[in-house]
Coordinates of C-alpha atoms in Angstrom, one line a residue:
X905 CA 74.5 91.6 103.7
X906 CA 75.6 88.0 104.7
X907 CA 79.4 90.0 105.8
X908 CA 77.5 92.7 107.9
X909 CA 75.0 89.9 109.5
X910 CA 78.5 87.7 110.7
X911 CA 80.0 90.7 112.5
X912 CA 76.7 92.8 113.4
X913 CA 74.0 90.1 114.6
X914 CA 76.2 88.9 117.6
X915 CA 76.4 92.5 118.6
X916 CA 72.6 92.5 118.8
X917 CA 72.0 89.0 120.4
X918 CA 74.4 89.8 123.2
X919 CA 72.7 93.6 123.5
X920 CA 69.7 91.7 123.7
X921 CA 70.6 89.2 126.2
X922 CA 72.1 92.0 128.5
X923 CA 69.2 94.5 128.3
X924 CA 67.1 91.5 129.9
X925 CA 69.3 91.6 132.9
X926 CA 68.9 95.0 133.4
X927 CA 65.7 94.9 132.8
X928 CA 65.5 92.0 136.0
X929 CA 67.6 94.0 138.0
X930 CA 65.2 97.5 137.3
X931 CA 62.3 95.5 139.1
X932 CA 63.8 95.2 142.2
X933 CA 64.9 99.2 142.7
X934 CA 63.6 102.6 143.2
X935 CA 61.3 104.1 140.4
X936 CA 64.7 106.8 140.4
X937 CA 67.2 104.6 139.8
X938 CA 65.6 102.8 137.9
X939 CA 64.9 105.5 135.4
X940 CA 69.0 106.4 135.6
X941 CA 69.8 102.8 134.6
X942 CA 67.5 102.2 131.8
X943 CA 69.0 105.7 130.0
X944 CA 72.2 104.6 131.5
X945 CA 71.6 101.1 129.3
X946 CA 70.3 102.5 126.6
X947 CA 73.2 105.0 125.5
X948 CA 75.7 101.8 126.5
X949 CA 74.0 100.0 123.9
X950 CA 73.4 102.1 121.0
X951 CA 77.2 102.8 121.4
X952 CA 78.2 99.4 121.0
X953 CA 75.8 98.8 117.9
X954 CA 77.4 101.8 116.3
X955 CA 81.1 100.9 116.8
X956 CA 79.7 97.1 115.8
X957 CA 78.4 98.9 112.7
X958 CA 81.1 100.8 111.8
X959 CA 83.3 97.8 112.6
X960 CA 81.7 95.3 110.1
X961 CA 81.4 98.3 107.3
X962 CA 85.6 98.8 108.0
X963 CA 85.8 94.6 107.2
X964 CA 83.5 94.6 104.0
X965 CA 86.1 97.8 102.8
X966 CA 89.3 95.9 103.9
X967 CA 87.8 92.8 101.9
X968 CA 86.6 94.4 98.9
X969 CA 90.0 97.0 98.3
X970 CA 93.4 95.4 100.2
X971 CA 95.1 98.4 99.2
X972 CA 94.5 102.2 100.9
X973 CA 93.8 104.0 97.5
X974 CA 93.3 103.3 94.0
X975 CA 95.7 104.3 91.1
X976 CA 93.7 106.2 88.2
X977 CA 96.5 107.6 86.7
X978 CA 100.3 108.9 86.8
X979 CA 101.8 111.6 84.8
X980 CA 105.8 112.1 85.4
X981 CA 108.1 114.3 84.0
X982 CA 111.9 114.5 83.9
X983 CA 113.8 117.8 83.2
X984 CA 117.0 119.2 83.0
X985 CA 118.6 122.0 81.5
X986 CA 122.3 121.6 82.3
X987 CA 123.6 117.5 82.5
X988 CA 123.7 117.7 86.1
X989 CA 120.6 119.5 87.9
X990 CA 117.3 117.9 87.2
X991 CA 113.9 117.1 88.4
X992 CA 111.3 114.5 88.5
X993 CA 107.5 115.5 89.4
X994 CA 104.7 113.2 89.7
X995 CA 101.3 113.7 89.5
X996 CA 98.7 111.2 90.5
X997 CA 95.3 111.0 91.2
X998 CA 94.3 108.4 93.6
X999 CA 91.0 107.2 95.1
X1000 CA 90.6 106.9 98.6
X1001 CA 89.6 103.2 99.5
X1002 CA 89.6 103.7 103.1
X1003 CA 86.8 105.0 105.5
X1004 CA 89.5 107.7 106.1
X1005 CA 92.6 108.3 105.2
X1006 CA 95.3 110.7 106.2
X1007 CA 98.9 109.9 104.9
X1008 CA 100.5 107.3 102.6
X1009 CA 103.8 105.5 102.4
X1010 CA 105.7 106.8 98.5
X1011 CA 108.7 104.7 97.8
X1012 CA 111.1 106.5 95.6
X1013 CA 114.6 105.9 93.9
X1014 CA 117.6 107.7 92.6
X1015 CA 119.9 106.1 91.0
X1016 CA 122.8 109.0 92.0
X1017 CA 125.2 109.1 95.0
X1018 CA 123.9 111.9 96.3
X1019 CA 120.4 111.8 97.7
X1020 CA 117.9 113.5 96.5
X1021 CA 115.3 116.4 98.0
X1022 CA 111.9 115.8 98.2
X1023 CA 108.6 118.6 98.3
X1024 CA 105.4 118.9 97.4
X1025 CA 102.8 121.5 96.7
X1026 CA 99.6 119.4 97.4
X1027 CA 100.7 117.4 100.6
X1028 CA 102.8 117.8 103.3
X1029 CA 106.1 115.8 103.2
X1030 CA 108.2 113.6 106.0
X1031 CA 111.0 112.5 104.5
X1032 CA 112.6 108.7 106.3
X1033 CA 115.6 107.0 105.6
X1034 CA 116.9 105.4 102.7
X1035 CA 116.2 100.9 102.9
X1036 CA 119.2 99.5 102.4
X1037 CA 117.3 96.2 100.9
X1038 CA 116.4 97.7 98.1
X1039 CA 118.0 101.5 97.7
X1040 CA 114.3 103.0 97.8
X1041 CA 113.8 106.1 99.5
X1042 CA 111.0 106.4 101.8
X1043 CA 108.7 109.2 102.6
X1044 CA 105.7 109.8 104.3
X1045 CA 103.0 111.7 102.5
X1046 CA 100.4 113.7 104.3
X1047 CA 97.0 114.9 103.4
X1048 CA 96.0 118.3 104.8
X1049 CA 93.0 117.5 105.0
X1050 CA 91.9 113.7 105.6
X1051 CA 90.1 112.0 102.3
X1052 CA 86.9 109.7 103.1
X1053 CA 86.0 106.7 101.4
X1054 CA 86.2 107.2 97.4
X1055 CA 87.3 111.0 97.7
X1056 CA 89.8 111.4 94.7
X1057 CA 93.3 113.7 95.1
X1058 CA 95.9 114.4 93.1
X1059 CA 99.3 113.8 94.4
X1060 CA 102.2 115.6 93.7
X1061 CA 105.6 115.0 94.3
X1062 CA 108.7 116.6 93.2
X1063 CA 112.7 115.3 93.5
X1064 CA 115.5 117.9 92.8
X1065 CA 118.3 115.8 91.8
X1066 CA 121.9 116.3 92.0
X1067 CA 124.3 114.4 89.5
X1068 CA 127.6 116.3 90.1
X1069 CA 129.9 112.9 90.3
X1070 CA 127.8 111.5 87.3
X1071 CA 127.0 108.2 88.3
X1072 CA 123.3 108.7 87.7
X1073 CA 122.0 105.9 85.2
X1074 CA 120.2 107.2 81.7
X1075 CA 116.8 105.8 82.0
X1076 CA 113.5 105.9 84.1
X1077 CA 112.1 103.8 86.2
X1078 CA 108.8 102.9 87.3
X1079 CA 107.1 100.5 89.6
X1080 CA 104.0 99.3 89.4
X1081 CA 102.3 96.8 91.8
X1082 CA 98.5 97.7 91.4
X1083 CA 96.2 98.4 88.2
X1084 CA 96.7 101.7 86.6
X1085 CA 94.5 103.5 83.7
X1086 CA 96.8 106.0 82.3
X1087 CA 100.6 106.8 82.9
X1088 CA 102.1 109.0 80.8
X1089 CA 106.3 110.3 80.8
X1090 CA 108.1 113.2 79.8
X1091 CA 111.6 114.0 79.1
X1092 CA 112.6 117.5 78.7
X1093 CA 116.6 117.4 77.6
X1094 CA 117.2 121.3 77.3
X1095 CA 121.0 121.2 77.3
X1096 CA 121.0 118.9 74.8
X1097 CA 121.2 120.4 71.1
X1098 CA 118.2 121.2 68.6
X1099 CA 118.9 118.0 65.8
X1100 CA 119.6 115.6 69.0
X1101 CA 116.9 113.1 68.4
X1102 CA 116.7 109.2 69.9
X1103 CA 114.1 106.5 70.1
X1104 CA 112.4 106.1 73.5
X1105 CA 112.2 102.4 74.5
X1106 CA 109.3 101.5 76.9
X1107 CA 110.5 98.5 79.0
X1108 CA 109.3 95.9 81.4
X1109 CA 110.3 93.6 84.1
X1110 CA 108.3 91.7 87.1
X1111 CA 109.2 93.2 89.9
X1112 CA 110.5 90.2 91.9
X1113 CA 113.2 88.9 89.2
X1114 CA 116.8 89.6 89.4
X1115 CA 118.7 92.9 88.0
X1116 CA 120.1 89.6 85.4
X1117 CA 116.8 89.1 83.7
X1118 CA 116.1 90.3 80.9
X1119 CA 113.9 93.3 80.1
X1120 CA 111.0 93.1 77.9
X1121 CA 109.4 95.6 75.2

């Protein structure tokens, strides 16, 4: 309340302060006009204390969640059946932490020379170009219909990948720079033969240190 009362209360002091003017300048004209100005006024006003309202509410959200949605969990899985094809689907369901929210930013990477395709089944897809900071691929994800504030949504997005020259690196990747609940990976090898078997390692680094630093189990 103390939040809403810093941005609100101003709103309603200087309403105040400028519906007693009009109300001085009322007693000087036509019964008419004066009747037009006071509903005039009146709209004026209650149109400013709602966009004063909806602005403080906006500030308390932007306080309490810095981020536009909330991670609840991820589920990824890898497959290919041939060494060279392969894809990489995510699915995540997210929590709206905005009073509304239409598209997001997803920040993907492939470690191949040729780029890979994006789609989606859920959302609608604009695909930008690649940073050259950091090799991320960029892509605008958009909601076909807007979520409100805490609406949930599962997200899906799908790569097709092409390793032809073979230059793609053997591992997953993963970054993570808000809470999560669950995450969960799959790796579906089908060109590789029935008694292949290997240990997966689960590994982590911070996500500002140096491709030198050491990973960590």
């Amino acid at each position: 309340m103390t939040y809403l009362k810093k941005y609100v209360y101003p709103w309603f002091v200087d309403m105040a302060s400028f519906a007693s003017i009009i109300g001085l300048i009322i007693a000087f004209v036509s019964d008419d006009r004066a009747v037009f100005i006071a509903l005039v006024t009146f709209c004026l006003v209650l149109l400013i204390l709602l966009f004063a309202s909806l602005f403080a509410v906006n500030r308390v959200i932007l306080r309490n969640y810095p981020v536009e949605y909330k991670k609840i969990s991820s589920f990824f899985i890898f497959q290919c059946d041939d060494g060279v094809h392969s894809t990489f689907e995510t699915y995540r369901l997210i929590q709206c932490k905005r009073p509304l929210l239409t598209e997001l930013e997803y920040n993907y990477r492939w470690s191949g020379s040729i780029s890979p395709k994006i789609s989606s089944e859920n959302q609608r897809i604009e695909e930008l170009a690649c940073r050259t900071d950091d090799n991320y691929h960029t892509a605008i994800i958009k909601f076909k219909k807007p979520l409100t504030f805490n609406e949930s949504a599962v997200l899906h997005i799908k790569t097709s990948n092409d390793d032809a020259k073979g230059d793609a690196l053997p591992y997953l990747s993963c970054k993570i720079d808000t809470p999560i609940d669950i995450m969960q990976f799959r790796v579906l090898l089908a060109y590789k033969p029935d008694d292949y078997s290997r240990q997966a390692y689960v590994r982590r680094r911070k996500i500002n240190a140096s491709k030198e630093e050491p990973l960590f189990v």
